[in-house]
Structures are given as C-alpha cells and as structure tokens.
XYZ file of N, CA and C in Angstrom:
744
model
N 85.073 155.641 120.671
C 85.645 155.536 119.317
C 85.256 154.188 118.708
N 84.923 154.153 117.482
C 84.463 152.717 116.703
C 85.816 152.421 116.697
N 85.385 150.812 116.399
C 86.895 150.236 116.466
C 87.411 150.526 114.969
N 86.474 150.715 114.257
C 87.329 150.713 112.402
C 88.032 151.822 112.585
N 88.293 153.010 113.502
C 88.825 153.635 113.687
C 90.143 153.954 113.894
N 90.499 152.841 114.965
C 91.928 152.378 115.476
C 92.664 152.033 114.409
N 94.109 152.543 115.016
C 95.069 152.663 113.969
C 95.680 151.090 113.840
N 95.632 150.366 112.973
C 95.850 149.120 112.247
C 97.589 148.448 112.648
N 97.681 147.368 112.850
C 98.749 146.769 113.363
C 99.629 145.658 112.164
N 100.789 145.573 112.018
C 101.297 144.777 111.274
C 100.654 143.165 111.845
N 100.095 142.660 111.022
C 99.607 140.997 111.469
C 100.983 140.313 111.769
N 102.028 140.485 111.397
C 103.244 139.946 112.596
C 103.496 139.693 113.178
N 103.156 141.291 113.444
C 103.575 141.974 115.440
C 102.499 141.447 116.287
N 101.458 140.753 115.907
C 100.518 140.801 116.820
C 100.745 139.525 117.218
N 100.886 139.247 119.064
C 100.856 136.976 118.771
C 99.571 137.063 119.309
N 99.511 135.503 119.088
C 98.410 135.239 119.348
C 97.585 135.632 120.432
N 97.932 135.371 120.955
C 97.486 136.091 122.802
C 96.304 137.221 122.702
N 97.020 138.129 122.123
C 96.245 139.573 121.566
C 95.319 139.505 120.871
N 95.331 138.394 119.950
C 93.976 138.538 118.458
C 92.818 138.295 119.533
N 91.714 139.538 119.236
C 90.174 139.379 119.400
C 89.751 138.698 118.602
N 89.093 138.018 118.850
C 88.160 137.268 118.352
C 86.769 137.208 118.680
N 85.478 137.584 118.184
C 84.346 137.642 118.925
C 83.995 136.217 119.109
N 83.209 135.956 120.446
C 83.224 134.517 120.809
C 81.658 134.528 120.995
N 80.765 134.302 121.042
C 80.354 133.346 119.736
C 80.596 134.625 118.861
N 80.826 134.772 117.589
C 81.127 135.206 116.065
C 79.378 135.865 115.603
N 79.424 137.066 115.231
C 78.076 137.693 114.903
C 78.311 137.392 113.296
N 77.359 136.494 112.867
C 77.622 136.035 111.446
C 76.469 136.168 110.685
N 76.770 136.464 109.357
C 75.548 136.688 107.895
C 75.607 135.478 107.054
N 76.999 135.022 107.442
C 76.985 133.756 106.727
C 76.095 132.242 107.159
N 75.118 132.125 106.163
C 74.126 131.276 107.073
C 74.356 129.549 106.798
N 75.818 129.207 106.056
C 75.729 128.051 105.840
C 76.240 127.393 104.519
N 76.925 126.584 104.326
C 76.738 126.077 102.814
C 75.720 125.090 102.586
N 75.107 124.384 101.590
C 74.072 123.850 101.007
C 74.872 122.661 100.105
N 74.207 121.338 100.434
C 74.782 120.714 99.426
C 75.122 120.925 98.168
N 74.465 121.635 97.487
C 74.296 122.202 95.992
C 75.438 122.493 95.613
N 76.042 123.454 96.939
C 77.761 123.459 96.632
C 78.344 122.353 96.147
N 78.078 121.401 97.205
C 79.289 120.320 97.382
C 79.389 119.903 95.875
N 77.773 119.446 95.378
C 77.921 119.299 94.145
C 78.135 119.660 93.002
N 77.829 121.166 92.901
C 78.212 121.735 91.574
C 80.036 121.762 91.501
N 80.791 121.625 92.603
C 82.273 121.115 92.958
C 83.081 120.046 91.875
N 81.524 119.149 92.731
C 81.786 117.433 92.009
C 81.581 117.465 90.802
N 80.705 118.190 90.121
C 80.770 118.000 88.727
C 82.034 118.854 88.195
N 82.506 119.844 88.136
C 83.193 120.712 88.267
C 84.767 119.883 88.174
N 84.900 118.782 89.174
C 86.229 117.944 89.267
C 86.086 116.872 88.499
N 84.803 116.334 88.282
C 84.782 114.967 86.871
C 84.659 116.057 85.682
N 84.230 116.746 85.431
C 84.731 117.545 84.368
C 85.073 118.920 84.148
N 86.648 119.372 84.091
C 87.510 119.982 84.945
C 87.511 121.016 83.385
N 86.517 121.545 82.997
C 86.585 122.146 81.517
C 85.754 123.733 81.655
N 86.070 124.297 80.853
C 84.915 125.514 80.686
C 83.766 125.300 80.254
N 83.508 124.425 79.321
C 82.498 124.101 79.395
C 81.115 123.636 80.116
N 81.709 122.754 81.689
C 81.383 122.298 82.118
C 80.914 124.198 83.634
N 81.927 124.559 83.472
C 81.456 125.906 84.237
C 80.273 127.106 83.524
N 80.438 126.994 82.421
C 79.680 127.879 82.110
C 78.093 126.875 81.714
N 78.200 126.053 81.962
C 77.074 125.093 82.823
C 76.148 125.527 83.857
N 77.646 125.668 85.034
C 77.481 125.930 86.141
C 77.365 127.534 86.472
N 77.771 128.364 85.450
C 77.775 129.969 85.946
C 76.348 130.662 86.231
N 75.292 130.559 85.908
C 74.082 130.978 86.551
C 73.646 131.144 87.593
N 74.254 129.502 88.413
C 74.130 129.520 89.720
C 75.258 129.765 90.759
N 76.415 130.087 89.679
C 77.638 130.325 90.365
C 77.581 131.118 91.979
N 77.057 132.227 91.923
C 76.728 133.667 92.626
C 76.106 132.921 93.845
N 74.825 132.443 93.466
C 74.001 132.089 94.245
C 74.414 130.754 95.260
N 74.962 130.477 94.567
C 75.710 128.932 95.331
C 76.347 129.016 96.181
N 77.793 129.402 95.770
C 79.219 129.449 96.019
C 79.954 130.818 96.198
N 79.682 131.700 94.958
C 80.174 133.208 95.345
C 79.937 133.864 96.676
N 78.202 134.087 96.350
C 78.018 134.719 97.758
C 77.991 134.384 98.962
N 77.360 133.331 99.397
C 77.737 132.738 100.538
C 79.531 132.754 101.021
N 80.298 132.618 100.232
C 81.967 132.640 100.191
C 82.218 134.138 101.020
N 81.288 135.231 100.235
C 81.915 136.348 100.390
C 81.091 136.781 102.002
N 80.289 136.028 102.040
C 79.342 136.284 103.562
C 80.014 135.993 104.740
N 80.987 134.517 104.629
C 82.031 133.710 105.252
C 82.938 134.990 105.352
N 83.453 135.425 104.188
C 84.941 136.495 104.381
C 84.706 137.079 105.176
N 83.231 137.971 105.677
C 82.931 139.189 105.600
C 82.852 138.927 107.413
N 82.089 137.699 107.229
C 81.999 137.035 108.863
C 83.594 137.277 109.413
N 84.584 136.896 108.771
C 86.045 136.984 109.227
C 86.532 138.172 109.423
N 86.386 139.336 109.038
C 86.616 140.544 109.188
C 85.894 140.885 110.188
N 84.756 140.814 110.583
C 83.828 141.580 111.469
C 84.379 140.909 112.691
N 84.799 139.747 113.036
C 84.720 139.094 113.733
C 86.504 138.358 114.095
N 87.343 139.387 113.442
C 88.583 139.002 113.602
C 89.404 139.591 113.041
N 89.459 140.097 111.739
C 90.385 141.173 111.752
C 90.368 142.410 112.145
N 89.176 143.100 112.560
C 88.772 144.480 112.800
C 88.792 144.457 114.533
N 88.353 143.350 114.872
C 88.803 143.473 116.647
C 89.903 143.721 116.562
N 90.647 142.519 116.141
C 92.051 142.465 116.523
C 93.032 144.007 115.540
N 92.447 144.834 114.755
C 93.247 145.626 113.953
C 94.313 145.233 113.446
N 94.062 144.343 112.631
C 94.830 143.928 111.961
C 94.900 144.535 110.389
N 96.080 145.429 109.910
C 96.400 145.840 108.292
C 96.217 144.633 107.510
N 94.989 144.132 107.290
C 95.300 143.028 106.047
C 94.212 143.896 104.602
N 94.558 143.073 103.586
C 93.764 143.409 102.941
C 92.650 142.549 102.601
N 91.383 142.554 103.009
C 90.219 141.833 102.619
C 89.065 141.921 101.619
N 89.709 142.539 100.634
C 88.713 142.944 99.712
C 89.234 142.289 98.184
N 89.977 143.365 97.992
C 90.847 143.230 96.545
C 91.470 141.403 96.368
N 90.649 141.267 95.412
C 91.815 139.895 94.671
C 91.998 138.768 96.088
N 91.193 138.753 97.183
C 91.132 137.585 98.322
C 91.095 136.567 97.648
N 90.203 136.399 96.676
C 89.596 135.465 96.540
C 90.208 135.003 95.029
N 90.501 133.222 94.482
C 90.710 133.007 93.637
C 90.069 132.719 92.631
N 90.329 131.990 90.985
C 89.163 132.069 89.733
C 88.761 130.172 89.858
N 88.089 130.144 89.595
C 87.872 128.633 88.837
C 88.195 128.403 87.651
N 88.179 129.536 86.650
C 88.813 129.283 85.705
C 90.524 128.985 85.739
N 91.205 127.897 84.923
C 92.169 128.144 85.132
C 93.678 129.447 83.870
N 94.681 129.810 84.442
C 95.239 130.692 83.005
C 95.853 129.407 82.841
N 95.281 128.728 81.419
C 96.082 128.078 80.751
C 96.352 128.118 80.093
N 96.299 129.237 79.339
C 96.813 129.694 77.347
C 95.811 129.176 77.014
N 94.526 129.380 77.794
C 93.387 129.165 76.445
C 93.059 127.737 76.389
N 93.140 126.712 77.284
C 93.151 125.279 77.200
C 91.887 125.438 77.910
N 91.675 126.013 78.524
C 89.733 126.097 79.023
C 89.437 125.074 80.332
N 91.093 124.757 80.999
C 90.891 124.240 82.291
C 89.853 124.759 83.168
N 89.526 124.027 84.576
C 88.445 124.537 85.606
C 88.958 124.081 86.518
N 89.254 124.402 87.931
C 89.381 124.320 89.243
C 88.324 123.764 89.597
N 88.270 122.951 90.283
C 87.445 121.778 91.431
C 87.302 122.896 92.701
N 87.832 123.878 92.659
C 87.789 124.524 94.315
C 87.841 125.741 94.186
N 87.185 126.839 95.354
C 87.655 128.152 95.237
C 87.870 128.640 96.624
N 89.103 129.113 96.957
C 90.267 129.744 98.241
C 90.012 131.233 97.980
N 90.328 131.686 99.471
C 90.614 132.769 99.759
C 91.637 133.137 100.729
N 91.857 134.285 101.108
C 93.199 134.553 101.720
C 93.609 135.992 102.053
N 93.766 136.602 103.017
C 93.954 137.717 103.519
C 95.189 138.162 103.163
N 95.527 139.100 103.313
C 96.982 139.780 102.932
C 97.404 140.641 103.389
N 98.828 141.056 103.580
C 99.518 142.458 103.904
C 99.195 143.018 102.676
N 98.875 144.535 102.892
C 99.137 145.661 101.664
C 99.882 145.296 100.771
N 101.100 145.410 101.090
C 102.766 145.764 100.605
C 102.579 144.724 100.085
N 102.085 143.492 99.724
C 102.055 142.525 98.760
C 101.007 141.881 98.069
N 100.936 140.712 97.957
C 99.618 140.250 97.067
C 99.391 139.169 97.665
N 98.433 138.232 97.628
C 97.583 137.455 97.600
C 98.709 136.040 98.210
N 98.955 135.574 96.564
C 99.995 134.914 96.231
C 101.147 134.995 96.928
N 101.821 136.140 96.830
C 103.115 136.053 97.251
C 103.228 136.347 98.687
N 102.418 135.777 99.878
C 102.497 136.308 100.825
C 102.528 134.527 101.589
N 102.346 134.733 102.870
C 102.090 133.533 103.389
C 100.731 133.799 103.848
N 99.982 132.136 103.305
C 99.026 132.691 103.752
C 98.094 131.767 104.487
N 97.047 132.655 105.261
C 96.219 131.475 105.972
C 94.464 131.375 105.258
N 94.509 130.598 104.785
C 93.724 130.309 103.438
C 92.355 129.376 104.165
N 91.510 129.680 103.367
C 90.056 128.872 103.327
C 89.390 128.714 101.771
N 89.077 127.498 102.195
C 88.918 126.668 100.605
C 87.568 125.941 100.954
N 87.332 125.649 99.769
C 86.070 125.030 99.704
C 86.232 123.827 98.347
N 85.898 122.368 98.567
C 86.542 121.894 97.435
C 85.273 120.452 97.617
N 84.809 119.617 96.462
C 83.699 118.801 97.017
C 83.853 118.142 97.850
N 85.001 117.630 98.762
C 85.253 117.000 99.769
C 84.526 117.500 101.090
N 84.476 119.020 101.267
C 84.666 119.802 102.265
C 85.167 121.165 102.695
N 85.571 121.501 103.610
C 85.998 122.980 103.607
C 87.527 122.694 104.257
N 88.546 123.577 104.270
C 90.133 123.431 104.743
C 90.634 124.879 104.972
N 91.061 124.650 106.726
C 91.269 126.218 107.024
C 92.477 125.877 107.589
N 93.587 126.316 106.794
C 95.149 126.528 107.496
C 96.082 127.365 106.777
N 97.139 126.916 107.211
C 98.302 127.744 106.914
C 99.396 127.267 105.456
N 99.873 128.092 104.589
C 100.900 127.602 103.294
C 101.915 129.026 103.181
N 102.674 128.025 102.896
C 103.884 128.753 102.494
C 104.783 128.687 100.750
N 105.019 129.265 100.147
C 105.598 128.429 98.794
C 104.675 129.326 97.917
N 105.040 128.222 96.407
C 104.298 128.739 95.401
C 105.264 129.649 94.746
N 104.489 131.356 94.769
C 105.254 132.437 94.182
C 105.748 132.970 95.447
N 105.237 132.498 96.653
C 105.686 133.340 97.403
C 107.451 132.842 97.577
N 108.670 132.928 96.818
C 110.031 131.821 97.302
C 110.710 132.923 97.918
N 110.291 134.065 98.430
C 111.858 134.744 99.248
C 111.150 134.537 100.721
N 109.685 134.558 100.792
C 109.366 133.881 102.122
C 109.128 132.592 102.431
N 109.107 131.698 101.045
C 109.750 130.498 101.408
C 110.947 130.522 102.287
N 112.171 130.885 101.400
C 113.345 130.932 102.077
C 113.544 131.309 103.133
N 112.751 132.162 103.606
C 113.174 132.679 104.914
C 112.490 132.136 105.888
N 111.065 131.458 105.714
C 110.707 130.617 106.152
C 111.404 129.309 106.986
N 111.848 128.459 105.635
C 112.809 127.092 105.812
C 114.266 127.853 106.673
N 114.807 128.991 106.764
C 116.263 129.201 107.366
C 115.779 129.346 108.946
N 114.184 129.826 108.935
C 114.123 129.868 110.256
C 113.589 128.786 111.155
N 113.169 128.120 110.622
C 112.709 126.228 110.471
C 114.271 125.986 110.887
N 115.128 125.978 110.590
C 116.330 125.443 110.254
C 117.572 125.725 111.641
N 117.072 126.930 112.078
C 117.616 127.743 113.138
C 117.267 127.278 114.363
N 115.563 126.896 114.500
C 115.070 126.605 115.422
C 113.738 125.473 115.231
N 114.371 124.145 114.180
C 113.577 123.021 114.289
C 112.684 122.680 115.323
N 113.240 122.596 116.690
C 112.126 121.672 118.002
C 111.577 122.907 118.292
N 111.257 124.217 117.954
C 110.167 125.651 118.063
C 109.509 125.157 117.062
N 109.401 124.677 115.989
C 108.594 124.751 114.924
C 107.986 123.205 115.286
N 108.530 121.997 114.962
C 107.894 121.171 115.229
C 107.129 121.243 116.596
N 107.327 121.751 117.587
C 106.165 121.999 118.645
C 105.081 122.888 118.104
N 105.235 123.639 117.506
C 103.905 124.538 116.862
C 103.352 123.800 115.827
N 103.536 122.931 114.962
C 103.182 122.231 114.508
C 102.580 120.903 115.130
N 102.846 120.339 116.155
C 102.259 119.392 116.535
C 101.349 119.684 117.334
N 101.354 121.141 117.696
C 99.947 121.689 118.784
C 98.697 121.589 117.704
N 98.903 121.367 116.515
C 97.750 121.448 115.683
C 97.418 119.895 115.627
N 98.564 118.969 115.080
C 98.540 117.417 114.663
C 97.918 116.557 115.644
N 98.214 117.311 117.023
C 97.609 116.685 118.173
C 95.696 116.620 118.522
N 95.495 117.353 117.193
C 94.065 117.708 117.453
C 93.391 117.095 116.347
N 91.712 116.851 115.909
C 91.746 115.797 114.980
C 91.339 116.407 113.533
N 91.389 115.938 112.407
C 91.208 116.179 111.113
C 92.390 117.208 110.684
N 93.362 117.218 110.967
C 94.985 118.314 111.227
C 96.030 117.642 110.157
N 96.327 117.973 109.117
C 97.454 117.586 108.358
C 98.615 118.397 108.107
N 99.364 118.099 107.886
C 100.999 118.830 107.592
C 101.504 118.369 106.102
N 101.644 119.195 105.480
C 102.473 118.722 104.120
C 103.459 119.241 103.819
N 104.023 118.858 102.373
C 104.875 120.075 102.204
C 105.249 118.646 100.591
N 105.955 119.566 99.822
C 106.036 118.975 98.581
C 107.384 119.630 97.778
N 107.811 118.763 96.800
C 108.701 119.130 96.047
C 108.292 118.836 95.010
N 108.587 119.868 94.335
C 108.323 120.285 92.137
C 106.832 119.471 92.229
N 106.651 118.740 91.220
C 105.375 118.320 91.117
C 104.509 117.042 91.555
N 105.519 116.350 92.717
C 105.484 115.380 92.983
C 104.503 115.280 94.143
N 103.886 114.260 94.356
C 102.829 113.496 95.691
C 103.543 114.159 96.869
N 102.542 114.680 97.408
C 103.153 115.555 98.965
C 103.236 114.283 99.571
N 104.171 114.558 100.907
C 104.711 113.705 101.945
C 103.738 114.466 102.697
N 102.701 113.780 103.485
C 102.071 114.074 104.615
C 101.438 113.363 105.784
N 101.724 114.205 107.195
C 101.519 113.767 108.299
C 100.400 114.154 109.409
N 99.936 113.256 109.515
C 98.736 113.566 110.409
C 98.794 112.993 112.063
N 100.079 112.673 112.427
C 100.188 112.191 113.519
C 101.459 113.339 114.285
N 101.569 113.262 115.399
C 102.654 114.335 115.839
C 103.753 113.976 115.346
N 104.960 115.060 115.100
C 106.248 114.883 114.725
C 106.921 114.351 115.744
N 107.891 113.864 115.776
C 109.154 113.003 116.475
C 109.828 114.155 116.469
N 110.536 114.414 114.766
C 111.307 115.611 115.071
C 111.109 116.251 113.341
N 112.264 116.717 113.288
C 112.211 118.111 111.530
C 111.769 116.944 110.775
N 111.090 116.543 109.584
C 111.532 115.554 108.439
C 112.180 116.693 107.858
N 113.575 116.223 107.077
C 114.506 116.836 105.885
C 113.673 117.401 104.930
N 112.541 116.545 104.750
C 112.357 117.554 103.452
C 111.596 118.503 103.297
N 111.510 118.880 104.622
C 111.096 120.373 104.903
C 111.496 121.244 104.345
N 113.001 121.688 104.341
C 114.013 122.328 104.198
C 114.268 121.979 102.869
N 113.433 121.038 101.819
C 113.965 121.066 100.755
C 112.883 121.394 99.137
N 111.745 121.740 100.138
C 109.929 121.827 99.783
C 109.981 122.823 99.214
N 109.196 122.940 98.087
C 108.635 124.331 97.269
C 107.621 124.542 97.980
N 106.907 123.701 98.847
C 105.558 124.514 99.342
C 105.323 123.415 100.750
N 104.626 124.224 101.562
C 104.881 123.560 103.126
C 102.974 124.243 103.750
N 102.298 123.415 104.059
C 100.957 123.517 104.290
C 100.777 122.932 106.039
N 99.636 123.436 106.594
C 99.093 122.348 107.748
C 97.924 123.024 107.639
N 96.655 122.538 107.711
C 95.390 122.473 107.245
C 94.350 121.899 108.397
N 93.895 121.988 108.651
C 92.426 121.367 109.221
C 91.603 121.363 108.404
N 91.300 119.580 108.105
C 90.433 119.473 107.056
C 88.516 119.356 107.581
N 87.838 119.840 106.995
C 86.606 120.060 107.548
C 85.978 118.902 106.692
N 85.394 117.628 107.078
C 84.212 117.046 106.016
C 83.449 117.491 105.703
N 82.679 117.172 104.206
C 81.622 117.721 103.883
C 80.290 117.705 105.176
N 80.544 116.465 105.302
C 79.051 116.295 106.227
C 78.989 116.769 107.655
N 80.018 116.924 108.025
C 80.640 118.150 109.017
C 79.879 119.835 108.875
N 80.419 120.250 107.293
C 80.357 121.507 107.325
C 78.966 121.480 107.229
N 77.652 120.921 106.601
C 76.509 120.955 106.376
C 75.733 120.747 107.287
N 76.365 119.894 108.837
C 75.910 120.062 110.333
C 76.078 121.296 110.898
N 77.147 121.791 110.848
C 77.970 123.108 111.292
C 76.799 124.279 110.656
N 76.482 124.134 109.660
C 76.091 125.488 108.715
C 76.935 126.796 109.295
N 76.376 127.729 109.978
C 76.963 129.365 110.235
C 77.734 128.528 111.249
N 78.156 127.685 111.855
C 78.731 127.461 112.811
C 80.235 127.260 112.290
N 80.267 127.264 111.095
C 81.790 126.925 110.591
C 82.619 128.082 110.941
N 81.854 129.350 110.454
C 82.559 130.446 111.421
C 83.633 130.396 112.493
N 82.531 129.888 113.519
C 83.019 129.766 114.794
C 84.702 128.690 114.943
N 84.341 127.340 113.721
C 85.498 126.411 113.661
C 86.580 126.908 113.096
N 86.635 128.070 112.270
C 87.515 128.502 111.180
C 88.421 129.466 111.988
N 87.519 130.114 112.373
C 88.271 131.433 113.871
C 89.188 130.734 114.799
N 88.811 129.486 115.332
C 89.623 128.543 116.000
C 90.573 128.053 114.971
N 90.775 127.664 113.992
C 91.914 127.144 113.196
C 92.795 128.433 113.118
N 92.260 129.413 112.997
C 92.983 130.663 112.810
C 94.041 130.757 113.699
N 93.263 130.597 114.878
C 94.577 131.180 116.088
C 95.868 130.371 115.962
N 94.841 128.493 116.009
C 95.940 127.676 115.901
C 96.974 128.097 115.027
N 96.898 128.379 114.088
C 98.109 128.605 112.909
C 98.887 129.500 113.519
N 97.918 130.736 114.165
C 98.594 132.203 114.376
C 100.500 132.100 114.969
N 99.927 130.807 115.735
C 102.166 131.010 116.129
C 102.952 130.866 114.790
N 102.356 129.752 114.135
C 103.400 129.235 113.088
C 102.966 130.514 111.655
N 102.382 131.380 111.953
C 102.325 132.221 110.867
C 103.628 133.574 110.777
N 103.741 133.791 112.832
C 104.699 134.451 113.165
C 105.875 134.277 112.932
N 106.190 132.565 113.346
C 106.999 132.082 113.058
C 107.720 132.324 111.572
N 107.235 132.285 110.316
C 107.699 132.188 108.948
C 108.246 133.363 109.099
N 107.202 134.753 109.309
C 107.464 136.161 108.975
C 108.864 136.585 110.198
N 108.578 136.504 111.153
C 109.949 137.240 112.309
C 110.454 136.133 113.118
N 110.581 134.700 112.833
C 110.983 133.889 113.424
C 110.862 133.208 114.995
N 111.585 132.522 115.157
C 110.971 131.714 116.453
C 110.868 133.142 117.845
C-alpha cells in the first residue's frame, strides 16, 4: 500500500517519538540564492508597494518557488510518513503585501505554516518557517487570532509550569534558539539562555514564540541542506506543540 494511502492522524495525537521523518530528506528544493536575501533587504528599507511591484517579476523565480519546493520537501519528507491530517496546500503560505486599507504597506518576509482542516492558518498554533533578509526561522507561536488556543495554551502552562519550561529549555540549550512572547504592541521580552523557572509574563502574553534562528550565511552554506535543519527544529518543537493542544 502507498503511504498517501493510510488513513491520516490528528497531529496531536501523534508525540514525537512516532513522527517519520526521512533521514537524509529526498529534496527538490535546491537552495536559496542571495538574490533572496536581497530583494528582502530592499523590500524592508522600503516597506511600500511600490517598491514590490519593483520586485514582482522576479518574485516567482526568487522567493515563491523555491518557498513552495521547501514546503513540498516538508510534506514528502514529514508529513506523509508520519500521516499526519494537516493541510499543506490552501492559504500555507502568507502575502507581502500588507491589508492596510489601501496604505500600500509591504512585508520584509514571507512564512508558512501547516494546519489542521477544522481551522485556518492563523488561528491555529503554529509551527512556522519564514524567510526574512536576516535569514531563515523555524519554530513554534502561539497568539495572534489564534486567543481561545492562546488561552488554553497559558492555563496549561499554568497547571504544569516546570513540564513546559523543561520543553522549552530542551530547545534554549541548543544554539541560535530563542523564546519570546509579548504583550499588545510592545518590545518582546526574550530569552536565549535556559529558564530558571515560568517568567510571569507568560501567562500574561498575546503571543508566545521559540524559534531557531537560521543566519543568512548559514542558510546559503546549507543550500538543500536546510531541509534536513528545519525537520530537526520540527521535532524539537513537536513536545511543546502537544503541549498547547492536549496538555502536559
């Protein structure tokens, strides 16, 4: 029986233990190209439509497709072993444009993000990959639109603090690893060293992140090999992803 066959599992229910992962990763994705990094950089010194539809010719060729080669690498190579119900097609991926009533903002970055069916993009928790001129960033967020799994998130944080800060510091303990988390519109509080214990304002955050940040000059050594680094950030998250959805 092909595996696309097998009947599909709530990403929940599954811990980590279980996720396949192909080791080395059979990948199409052959790399990003500086060209990215830069059409980014211009993109963040001037954060306008104007400045994208500049850039839209080579949009596809740059940044789109290669992006969608990366996704596609992630499915073949991790959600379809492991049968996992996500959705990887529809709306993964976010705009550079921004909705601003027409103010003709532009995003510096473009994320993607897997999903349960039964919800969206956004409102889910999610374990996200970005691409931004700095570099690439593969982890875990909570918040935003998603606030009833915020909440249930932070009550289970709350229930069982020293479970969570240990899953969290299995990541901090490793290098280029950050933890955030933020309230309304203000400068995130963030930590890159292991926790001691909860900080409070965990429990008081519209949005709660831990990330592995990739350097640019990293990912452009790496080329198709980022694959392989991203699949590994994956798992890492995989406890603390369980964690939000069915608790410690």
């Amino acid at each position: 029986m092909d595996i696309a066959d097998l009947p599909t599992r709530a990403p929940e229910t599954v811990p980590a233990e279980a996720l396949t992962v192909t080791d080395p990763p059979d990948c199409t994705f052959s790399g990003w190209t500086s060209d990215v990094f830069e059409m980014l950089g211009r993109l963040r010194e001037t954060p306008h439509i104007d400045q994208y539809n500049k850039e839209k010719p080579h949009l596809h060729e740059v940044l789109k497709d290669p992006f969608k080669r990366y996704r596609d690498d992630l499915v073949v190579n991790w959600v379809l072993p492991s049968r996992l119900d996500f959705e990887t097609e529809r709306y993964v991926f976010s705009r550079l444009l921004k909705n601003d009533f027409g103010a003709g903002g532009c995003h510096d970055n473009l994320w993607m993000a897997f999903y349960r069916p039964h919800t969206k993009r956004l409102k889910d928790v999610q374990i996200s990959h970005r691409i931004d001129p700095d570099g690439f960033q593969v982890g875990i967020f909570v918040g935003a639109h998603a606030t009833d799994l915020l909440d249930q998130a932070q009550q289970r944080i709350q229930q069982a603090p020293d479970t969570y800060v240990e899953r969290v510091n299995a990541c901090l303990t490793r290098e280029n690893w950050r933890f955030y988390y933020r309230s309304g519109s203000g400068t995130p509080t963030t930590h890159t060293d292991p926790l001691n214990t909860l900080p409070e304002g965990v429990l008081k955050a519209d949005g709660i992140w831990l990330r592995r940040f990739m350097p640019r000059e990293q990912v452009l050594q790496w080329g198709t090999g980022l694959v392989a680094e991203a699949l590994d950030a994956v798992r890492r998250v995989w406890p603390l992803y369980r964690f939000y959805l069915i608790g410690a």
